CSV table of C-alpha atoms and ligand atoms in Angstrom, one decimal:
chain,number,residue,atom,x,y,z
X,49,MET,CA,-28.2,9.0,64.6
X,50,ASN,CA,-30.6,9.3,61.6
X,51,ARG,CA,-33.3,11.7,63.0
X,52,VAL,CA,-35.5,11.6,59.9
X,53,ALA,CA,-35.8,7.9,60.1
X,54,ASP,CA,-36.6,8.2,63.8
X,55,VAL,CA,-39.5,10.5,63.4
X,56,ILE,CA,-41.2,8.9,60.4
X,57,ARG,CA,-44.0,6.4,61.2
X,58,ASP,CA,-42.7,2.8,61.2
X,59,ASP,CA,-45.8,1.6,59.3
X,60,ILE,CA,-45.1,4.0,56.5
X,61,LYS,CA,-41.4,3.1,56.3
X,62,VAL,CA,-42.3,-0.4,55.4
X,63,MET,CA,-44.7,0.6,52.6
X,64,THR,CA,-43.7,0.9,49.0
X,65,ALA,CA,-44.7,3.9,46.9
X,66,TYR,CA,-47.3,3.5,44.2
X,67,GLN,CA,-45.4,2.8,40.9
X,68,VAL,CA,-46.7,4.9,38.0
X,69,ALA,CA,-45.9,3.1,34.8
X,70,ASP,CA,-43.1,4.8,32.9
X,71,LEU,CA,-43.4,3.7,29.3
X,72,PRO,CA,-41.1,4.2,26.3
X,73,GLU,CA,-42.5,6.1,23.3
X,74,GLY,CA,-44.9,4.1,21.1
X,75,PHE,CA,-46.1,1.6,23.8
X,76,ILE,CA,-49.8,0.8,23.8
X,77,LYS,CA,-50.9,1.6,27.3
X,78,LEU,CA,-53.8,-0.6,28.5
X,79,ASP,CA,-53.0,-0.8,32.2
X,80,ALA,CA,-54.9,2.0,33.8
X,81,MET,CA,-58.4,2.4,32.3
X,82,GLU,CA,-57.5,5.6,30.5
X,83,CYS,CA,-59.4,6.7,27.4
X,84,PRO,CA,-57.2,5.8,24.3
X,85,HIS,CA,-57.2,9.4,22.9
X,86,HIS,CA,-57.8,13.0,23.8
X,87,PRO,CA,-61.6,13.3,24.4
X,88,PHE,CA,-61.9,16.0,21.8
X,89,ALA,CA,-59.6,14.5,19.3
X,90,GLY,CA,-60.9,15.3,15.8
X,91,TYR,CA,-63.2,18.1,17.0
X,92,GLU,CA,-61.2,21.1,15.9
X,93,SER,CA,-63.6,23.8,17.1
X,94,LEU,CA,-63.8,22.3,20.5
X,95,LEU,CA,-60.1,22.1,20.7
X,96,SER,CA,-59.7,25.8,19.9
X,97,GLU,CA,-62.4,26.8,22.3
X,98,TRP,CA,-60.5,24.7,24.8
X,99,ALA,CA,-57.3,26.6,24.2
X,100,ASP,CA,-59.2,30.0,24.6
X,101,LEU,CA,-60.5,28.8,27.9
X,102,ALA,CA,-57.0,28.1,29.2
X,103,LYS,CA,-56.0,31.6,28.2
X,104,GLN,CA,-58.9,33.2,30.0
X,105,ALA,CA,-58.8,31.1,33.2
X,106,PRO,CA,-58.1,33.4,36.2
X,107,ILE,CA,-55.1,31.5,37.4
X,108,HIS,CA,-53.9,34.4,39.5
X,109,LEU,CA,-57.0,33.9,41.7
X,110,TYR,CA,-57.8,31.1,44.1
X,111,PRO,CA,-60.6,29.0,42.8
X,112,HIS,CA,-64.2,29.4,44.1
X,113,THR,CA,-65.5,26.0,43.4
X,114,ALA,CA,-69.1,26.6,44.5
X,115,LYS,CA,-69.4,29.7,42.3
X,116,SER,CA,-67.7,28.2,39.3
X,117,GLY,CA,-70.9,26.6,38.0
X,118,ILE,CA,-69.4,23.2,38.1
X,119,TYR,CA,-71.9,21.8,40.6
X,120,GLU,CA,-74.8,22.9,38.4
X,121,GLU,CA,-73.2,21.3,35.4
X,122,LEU,CA,-72.6,18.0,37.3
X,123,ARG,CA,-76.2,18.0,38.6
X,124,GLU,CA,-77.6,18.4,35.1
X,125,VAL,CA,-75.4,15.9,33.3
X,126,PHE,CA,-75.5,13.2,36.0
X,127,GLY,CA,-79.0,13.8,37.4
X,128,ILE,CA,-77.9,14.4,41.0
X,129,PRO,CA,-80.9,14.9,43.2
X,130,ASP,CA,-81.5,18.4,44.7
X,131,LYS,CA,-81.5,16.9,48.2
X,132,ALA,CA,-77.9,15.8,47.8
X,133,GLU,CA,-74.8,18.0,48.2
X,134,ILE,CA,-71.7,17.6,46.1
X,135,ALA,CA,-68.0,17.6,47.0
X,136,LEU,CA,-65.2,17.7,44.6
X,137,GLY,CA,-61.9,15.9,45.0
X,138,ASN,CA,-58.5,16.1,43.2
X,139,GLY,CA,-59.4,12.8,41.7
X,140,SER,CA,-61.8,10.5,43.7
X,141,ASP,CA,-58.6,9.2,45.3
X,142,GLU,CA,-58.6,12.3,47.4
X,143,LEU,CA,-62.3,11.9,48.4
X,144,ILE,CA,-61.5,8.3,49.6
X,145,GLN,CA,-58.8,9.9,51.7
X,146,PHE,CA,-61.0,12.5,53.3
X,147,LEU,CA,-64.0,10.2,53.7
X,148,THR,CA,-61.7,8.0,55.7
X,149,MET,CA,-60.3,10.8,57.7
X,150,LEU,CA,-63.9,11.9,58.5
X,151,VAL,CA,-64.6,8.7,60.5
X,152,ALA,CA,-61.2,7.7,61.7
X,153,LYS,CA,-61.8,7.4,65.5
X,154,PRO,CA,-59.6,5.0,67.5
X,155,ASN,CA,-60.7,1.4,67.3
X,156,THR,CA,-63.0,1.7,64.3
X,157,ARG,CA,-63.1,-0.2,61.1
X,158,VAL,CA,-63.4,0.2,57.4
X,159,LEU,CA,-65.0,-2.7,55.5
X,160,GLY,CA,-64.3,-3.5,51.9
X,161,ILE,CA,-64.5,-6.5,49.7
X,162,GLU,CA,-61.5,-8.3,48.3
X,163,PRO,CA,-60.2,-8.0,45.7
X,164,SER,CA,-61.3,-4.4,45.1
X,165,PHE,CA,-59.7,-0.9,44.7
X,166,VAL,CA,-56.5,-0.9,46.7
X,167,MET,CA,-56.9,2.7,48.0
X,168,TYR,CA,-59.7,1.7,50.5
X,169,ARG,CA,-57.3,-0.5,52.4
X,170,HIS,CA,-54.4,1.9,52.0
X,171,ASN,CA,-56.3,4.9,53.5
X,172,ALA,CA,-57.7,2.8,56.3
X,173,ALA,CA,-54.1,2.0,57.3
X,174,LEU,CA,-53.0,5.6,56.9
X,175,TYR,CA,-55.7,6.9,59.3
X,176,GLY,CA,-55.1,4.1,61.8
X,177,MET,CA,-58.3,2.2,61.2
X,178,GLU,CA,-58.6,-1.5,61.0
X,179,TYR,CA,-59.5,-2.8,57.5
X,180,VAL,CA,-61.9,-5.8,57.2
X,181,GLY,CA,-61.7,-7.3,53.8
X,182,VAL,CA,-64.5,-9.8,52.9
X,183,PRO,CA,-63.5,-12.1,50.0
X,184,LEU,CA,-65.6,-12.3,46.9
X,185,ASN,CA,-66.9,-15.5,45.5
X,186,PRO,CA,-64.5,-17.2,43.0
X,187,ASP,CA,-66.6,-15.9,40.1
X,188,PHE,CA,-66.1,-12.4,41.6
X,189,SER,CA,-69.7,-12.0,42.7
X,190,LEU,CA,-70.5,-10.6,46.1
X,191,ASN,CA,-70.6,-13.1,49.0
X,192,LEU,CA,-73.6,-11.3,50.5
X,193,PRO,CA,-74.1,-13.5,53.6
X,194,ALA,CA,-70.4,-13.1,54.5
X,195,VAL,CA,-70.6,-9.3,54.0
X,196,LEU,CA,-73.7,-9.0,56.1
X,197,THR,CA,-72.2,-11.2,58.9
X,198,ALA,CA,-69.0,-9.0,58.8
X,199,ILE,CA,-71.0,-5.9,59.1
X,200,GLU,CA,-72.9,-7.2,62.1
X,201,GLN,CA,-69.7,-8.5,63.7
X,202,HIS,CA,-67.4,-5.5,63.0
X,203,GLN,CA,-69.9,-2.6,62.8
X,204,PRO,CA,-67.7,-0.7,60.3
X,205,SER,CA,-67.8,3.1,60.3
X,206,LEU,CA,-67.2,3.1,56.6
X,207,ILE,CA,-68.0,0.6,53.8
X,208,PHE,CA,-66.6,0.9,50.3
X,209,ILE,CA,-68.3,-0.9,47.4
X,210,ALA,CA,-67.0,-0.3,43.9
X,211,TYR,CA,-70.0,-0.7,41.6
X,212,PRO,CA,-68.8,-2.0,39.1
X,213,ASN,CA,-65.8,-3.5,40.9
X,214,ASN,CA,-62.2,-2.9,40.0
X,215,PRO,CA,-60.0,-5.0,39.3
X,216,THR,CA,-62.6,-7.6,38.4
X,217,GLY,CA,-65.0,-5.7,36.2
X,218,VAL,CA,-67.9,-7.6,37.5
X,219,CYS,CA,-70.8,-5.6,38.9
X,220,PHE,CA,-72.7,-6.8,41.9
X,221,LYS,CA,-76.4,-7.2,41.9
X,222,ARG,CA,-78.2,-4.0,42.8
X,223,GLU,CA,-80.4,-5.8,45.5
X,224,GLU,CA,-77.2,-7.0,47.2
X,225,VAL,CA,-75.8,-3.5,47.5
X,226,GLU,CA,-79.2,-2.3,48.7
X,227,ALA,CA,-79.1,-4.9,51.4
X,228,VAL,CA,-75.6,-3.7,52.5
X,229,ILE,CA,-76.9,-0.1,52.6
X,230,ARG,CA,-79.9,-1.2,54.6
X,231,VAL,CA,-77.9,-3.1,57.2
X,232,ALA,CA,-75.0,-0.7,57.6
X,233,THR,CA,-74.9,1.6,60.6
X,234,GLY,CA,-72.0,3.6,59.2
X,235,ILE,CA,-71.4,5.4,55.9
X,236,VAL,CA,-71.6,3.4,52.7
X,237,VAL,CA,-69.6,4.7,49.8
X,238,VAL,CA,-70.8,3.3,46.5
X,239,ASP,CA,-67.8,4.0,44.2
X,240,GLU,CA,-69.1,4.4,40.7
X,241,ALA,CA,-65.8,5.2,39.0
X,242,TYR,CA,-67.0,3.0,36.1
X,243,GLY,CA,-70.6,4.1,36.3
X,244,ALA,CA,-70.5,5.5,32.8
X,245,PHE,CA,-70.0,2.0,31.4
X,246,HIS,CA,-72.8,0.4,33.4
X,247,HIS,CA,-76.6,0.8,33.1
X,248,ASP,CA,-77.3,1.3,36.8
X,249,SER,CA,-76.5,3.8,39.4
X,250,PHE,CA,-77.2,4.7,43.0
X,251,LEU,CA,-77.1,8.4,42.3
X,252,PRO,CA,-80.9,8.7,42.4
X,253,TRP,CA,-80.7,7.6,46.0
X,254,VAL,CA,-78.3,10.2,47.3
X,255,GLY,CA,-79.7,12.7,49.7
X,256,GLU,CA,-82.6,10.4,50.3
X,257,VAL,CA,-80.6,7.8,52.1
X,258,GLU,CA,-78.7,9.6,54.9
X,259,ASN,CA,-75.7,7.2,55.1
X,260,LEU,CA,-75.1,6.8,51.4
X,261,VAL,CA,-72.3,8.4,49.4
X,262,VAL,CA,-72.0,7.9,45.7
X,263,MET,CA,-68.6,8.7,44.3
X,264,ARG,CA,-67.8,9.2,40.7
X,265,THR,CA,-64.8,10.4,38.6
X,266,ILE,CA,-64.3,11.8,35.2
X,267,SER,CA,-61.0,9.9,34.9
X,268,LYS,CA,-62.3,6.8,33.2
X,269,ILE,CA,-64.3,8.8,30.7
X,270,GLY,CA,-61.5,10.7,29.0
X,271,PHE,CA,-60.2,13.1,31.7
X,272,ALA,CA,-57.8,11.1,33.9
X,273,GLY,CA,-55.3,14.0,33.6
X,274,LEU,CA,-57.7,16.7,34.9
X,275,ARG,CA,-57.9,14.9,38.3
X,276,MET,CA,-61.5,15.4,39.2
X,277,GLY,CA,-63.8,13.2,41.2
X,278,TYR,CA,-67.0,14.0,43.0
X,279,ALA,CA,-69.1,12.7,45.8
X,280,ALA,CA,-72.7,13.3,46.3
X,281,ALA,CA,-74.5,12.6,49.6
X,282,SER,CA,-76.8,13.9,52.3
X,283,PRO,CA,-76.1,17.2,54.0
X,284,SER,CA,-75.4,15.4,57.2
X,285,ILE,CA,-72.3,13.8,55.6
X,286,MET,CA,-71.3,16.6,53.3
X,287,GLY,CA,-71.6,19.4,55.9
X,288,GLU,CA,-68.9,17.6,57.9
X,289,LEU,CA,-66.8,16.7,54.9
X,290,ALA,CA,-66.7,20.4,53.9
X,291,LYS,CA,-64.9,21.1,57.2
X,292,ILE,CA,-61.9,19.0,56.3
X,293,LEU,CA,-61.6,19.3,52.5
X,294,PRO,CA,-58.9,21.7,51.6
X,295,PRO,CA,-60.7,24.9,50.3
X,296,TYR,CA,-58.6,25.1,47.2
X,297,ASN,CA,-58.1,21.5,46.3
X,298,MET,CA,-59.5,22.0,42.8
X,299,ASN,CA,-57.6,24.3,40.4
X,300,GLN,CA,-58.8,26.9,38.0
X,301,LEU,CA,-57.7,25.1,34.9
X,302,SER,CA,-59.3,21.8,35.8
X,303,LEU,CA,-62.5,23.5,36.9
X,304,ALA,CA,-62.7,25.4,33.7
X,305,ALA,CA,-61.8,22.3,31.6
X,306,ALA,CA,-64.3,20.1,33.5
X,307,LYS,CA,-67.1,22.6,33.1
X,308,PHE,CA,-66.4,22.9,29.4
X,309,SER,CA,-66.3,19.1,29.0
X,310,LEU,CA,-69.5,18.6,30.8
X,311,LYS,CA,-71.2,21.1,28.5
X,312,HIS,CA,-70.1,18.9,25.6
X,313,HIS,CA,-71.2,15.7,27.2
X,314,GLN,CA,-72.6,14.4,23.9
X,315,VAL,CA,-69.0,14.1,22.7
X,316,ILE,CA,-68.0,12.3,25.9
X,317,GLN,CA,-71.1,10.0,25.5
X,318,GLN,CA,-70.0,9.1,22.0
X,319,ASN,CA,-66.5,8.1,23.3
X,320,ILE,CA,-68.2,6.0,26.0
X,321,ASP,CA,-70.5,4.3,23.5
X,322,THR,CA,-67.5,3.5,21.2
X,323,LEU,CA,-65.6,2.0,24.2
X,324,LYS,CA,-68.7,-0.1,25.2
X,325,ASN,CA,-69.0,-1.4,21.6
X,326,GLU,CA,-65.3,-2.3,21.7
X,327,ARG,CA,-65.8,-4.0,25.0
X,328,SER,CA,-68.4,-6.3,23.5
X,329,ARG,CA,-66.3,-7.0,20.5
X,330,VAL,CA,-63.2,-7.8,22.6
X,331,MET,CA,-65.3,-9.8,25.0
X,332,ASN,CA,-66.7,-11.9,22.2
X,333,GLU,CA,-63.3,-12.5,20.7
X,334,LEU,CA,-61.9,-13.6,24.1
X,335,LEU,CA,-64.8,-15.9,24.7
X,336,LYS,CA,-64.0,-17.8,21.6
X,337,LEU,CA,-60.7,-18.9,23.1
X,338,ASN,CA,-61.4,-22.0,25.2
X,339,ARG,CA,-58.2,-21.8,27.4
X,340,LEU,CA,-59.2,-18.5,28.9
X,341,GLU,CA,-61.7,-17.8,31.7
X,342,VAL,CA,-63.2,-14.4,30.8
X,343,PHE,CA,-65.1,-12.6,33.5
X,344,PRO,CA,-68.2,-10.4,32.6
X,345,SER,CA,-67.4,-6.7,32.7
X,346,GLU,CA,-69.5,-3.6,33.1
X,347,ALA,CA,-66.4,-1.4,33.1
X,348,ASN,CA,-63.9,-0.2,30.5
X,349,PHE,CA,-61.6,-3.2,31.1
X,350,ILE,CA,-61.9,-6.9,31.0
X,351,THR,CA,-60.4,-9.3,33.5
X,352,VAL,CA,-59.3,-12.7,32.2
X,353,ARG,CA,-57.7,-15.8,33.7
X,354,VAL,CA,-55.1,-17.2,31.4
X,355,PRO,CA,-52.9,-20.3,31.4
X,356,ASP,CA,-49.8,-18.2,32.3
X,357,ALA,CA,-50.3,-14.6,33.4
X,358,ASN,CA,-46.5,-13.9,33.6
X,359,GLY,CA,-46.0,-15.2,30.2
X,360,LEU,CA,-48.8,-13.2,28.6
X,361,PHE,CA,-47.7,-10.0,30.4
X,362,GLU,CA,-44.1,-10.4,29.1
X,363,THR,CA,-45.1,-11.4,25.6
X,364,LEU,CA,-47.4,-8.4,25.4
X,365,LYS,CA,-44.6,-6.2,26.7
X,366,GLN,CA,-42.3,-7.6,23.9
X,367,ASN,CA,-45.0,-6.4,21.5
X,368,ARG,CA,-45.0,-3.0,23.1
X,369,ILE,CA,-48.3,-3.4,24.9
X,370,LEU,CA,-48.7,-2.8,28.7
X,371,ILE,CA,-51.6,-4.4,30.6
X,372,LYS,CA,-52.1,-5.0,34.3
X,373,LYS,CA,-50.9,-8.2,35.8
X,374,LEU,CA,-53.3,-9.0,38.7
X,375,TYR,CA,-51.8,-12.4,39.4
X,376,GLY,CA,-50.0,-12.2,42.8
X,377,SER,CA,-52.0,-9.4,44.3
X,378,HIS,CA,-54.8,-11.6,45.7
X,379,PRO,CA,-55.4,-15.4,45.9
X,380,LEU,CA,-58.7,-15.1,44.0
X,381,LEU,CA,-56.8,-13.4,41.1
X,382,ASP,CA,-54.7,-16.5,40.3
X,383,GLN,CA,-53.3,-16.2,36.8
X,384,CYS,CA,-55.5,-13.1,36.1
X,385,VAL,CA,-54.7,-10.0,34.0
X,386,ARG,CA,-56.7,-6.9,33.5
X,387,ILE,CA,-56.9,-5.4,30.0
X,388,THR,CA,-58.2,-1.8,29.5
X,389,ILE,CA,-60.4,-1.4,26.5
X,390,GLY,CA,-58.5,0.8,24.0
X,391,SER,CA,-59.1,1.9,20.5
X,392,ALA,CA,-60.1,-0.7,17.9
X,393,VAL,CA,-56.5,-0.8,16.6
X,394,GLN,CA,-55.0,-1.2,20.1
X,395,ASN,CA,-57.6,-3.9,21.0
X,396,ASP,CA,-56.8,-5.8,17.8
X,397,ALA,CA,-53.1,-5.7,18.7
X,398,VAL,CA,-53.8,-7.2,22.1
X,399,LEU,CA,-56.2,-9.8,20.6
X,400,ALA,CA,-53.6,-10.9,18.0
X,401,VAL,CA,-51.0,-11.6,20.7
X,402,ILE,CA,-53.5,-13.5,22.9
X,403,LYS,CA,-54.9,-15.6,20.0
X,404,ASN,CA,-51.4,-16.5,18.9
X,405,LEU,CA,-50.3,-17.5,22.4
X,406,TYR,CA,-53.5,-19.4,23.4
X,407,PRO,CA,-55.0,-21.0,20.2
X,408,ASN,CA,-57.9,-23.4,20.9
X,409,LEU,CA,-56.6,-26.9,21.5
S,797,PLP,C1,-59.8,4.7,39.1
S,797,PLP,C2,-60.6,4.5,40.3
S,797,PLP,C3,-60.7,5.5,41.2
S,797,PLP,C4,-59.9,6.8,41.2
S,797,PLP,O1,-60.2,7.7,40.3
S,797,PLP,P1,-59.5,9.1,40.3
S,797,PLP,O2,-60.7,10.0,40.2
S,797,PLP,O3,-58.7,9.1,39.0
S,797,PLP,O4,-58.7,9.3,41.5
S,797,PLP,C5,-61.6,5.3,42.3
S,797,PLP,N1,-62.2,4.2,42.4
S,797,PLP,C6,-62.1,3.1,41.6
S,797,PLP,C7,-62.8,1.9,41.8
S,797,PLP,C8,-61.2,3.3,40.5
S,797,PLP,O5,-61.0,2.2,39.7
């Protein structure tokens, strides 16, 4: 008999592994909200300082995250209140995992909205929790009455709200998220993975509101390869989370690199501003095409409903451009695709294909 297959959980055996895109050389990659270039491209002195840092990093020693100076740097750059404590994750993906583990008692629930970031549901399943997904309105705004009813009915231990939301790009109204936080009896995680591209944040509230966690990542602002996310929340949550986070989950190289990057946040901010300008430009171009339904975006991507999502996806691929086809992943995402904002040249390439395929009738 096959003993390995016998011991592995049946629910995991029927899952499929996350497919990381494997692209031929020269493809334009606009599927995963990565920054289109190295964050310090063109800054020669920063790049050489960066190389020195790698040489000096004490990779023979276990990292001491608290003593590395990274928390102070994060507090300063992001304005994290003194009352809040910070936890770092190997990507915020890891923090989603540990926040779920923290509350995973038998017969408890995680609440999310649908469609949203797939990892919320995935981790709920991994830790044996029931996942309650409340559908968005067709325009991807929050169906607040439905969310509040679901909270009352299911008393979720954990609520995830991506603010702005992925994969839709739409950001919910602040008052709506405030209402959710007020009504929730469990922990509310406001996932601000795209916070840098939006003008609002719940960070000023952390520490003040006991059940609020704000989660951010440096992945979408140029450092997806460093794998660093952070959560800020009250000591009542963070003190417990500290007990289950692996003590050495961050590595010396990414700590050193992240610290260095945060010190040069003006460069990062310039990259963000450039991407935001590109977002407006791409948005305006897309809005001129009357066969598309373009959703407003506060993130570094734009979600669009097109006449034929499969056709667009394949045509872009033939033109060596990869985007994300959302169509098929949720009924509300009918014929939708998600396009990451890239460099001006990359965006022009995408726009050219789209204009050619869907000229105004
Ligand atoms: C990309 C993304 C994350 C994960 O970011 P990492 O820090 O790279 O793990 C978390 N939440 C949302 C909503 C995202 O889109």
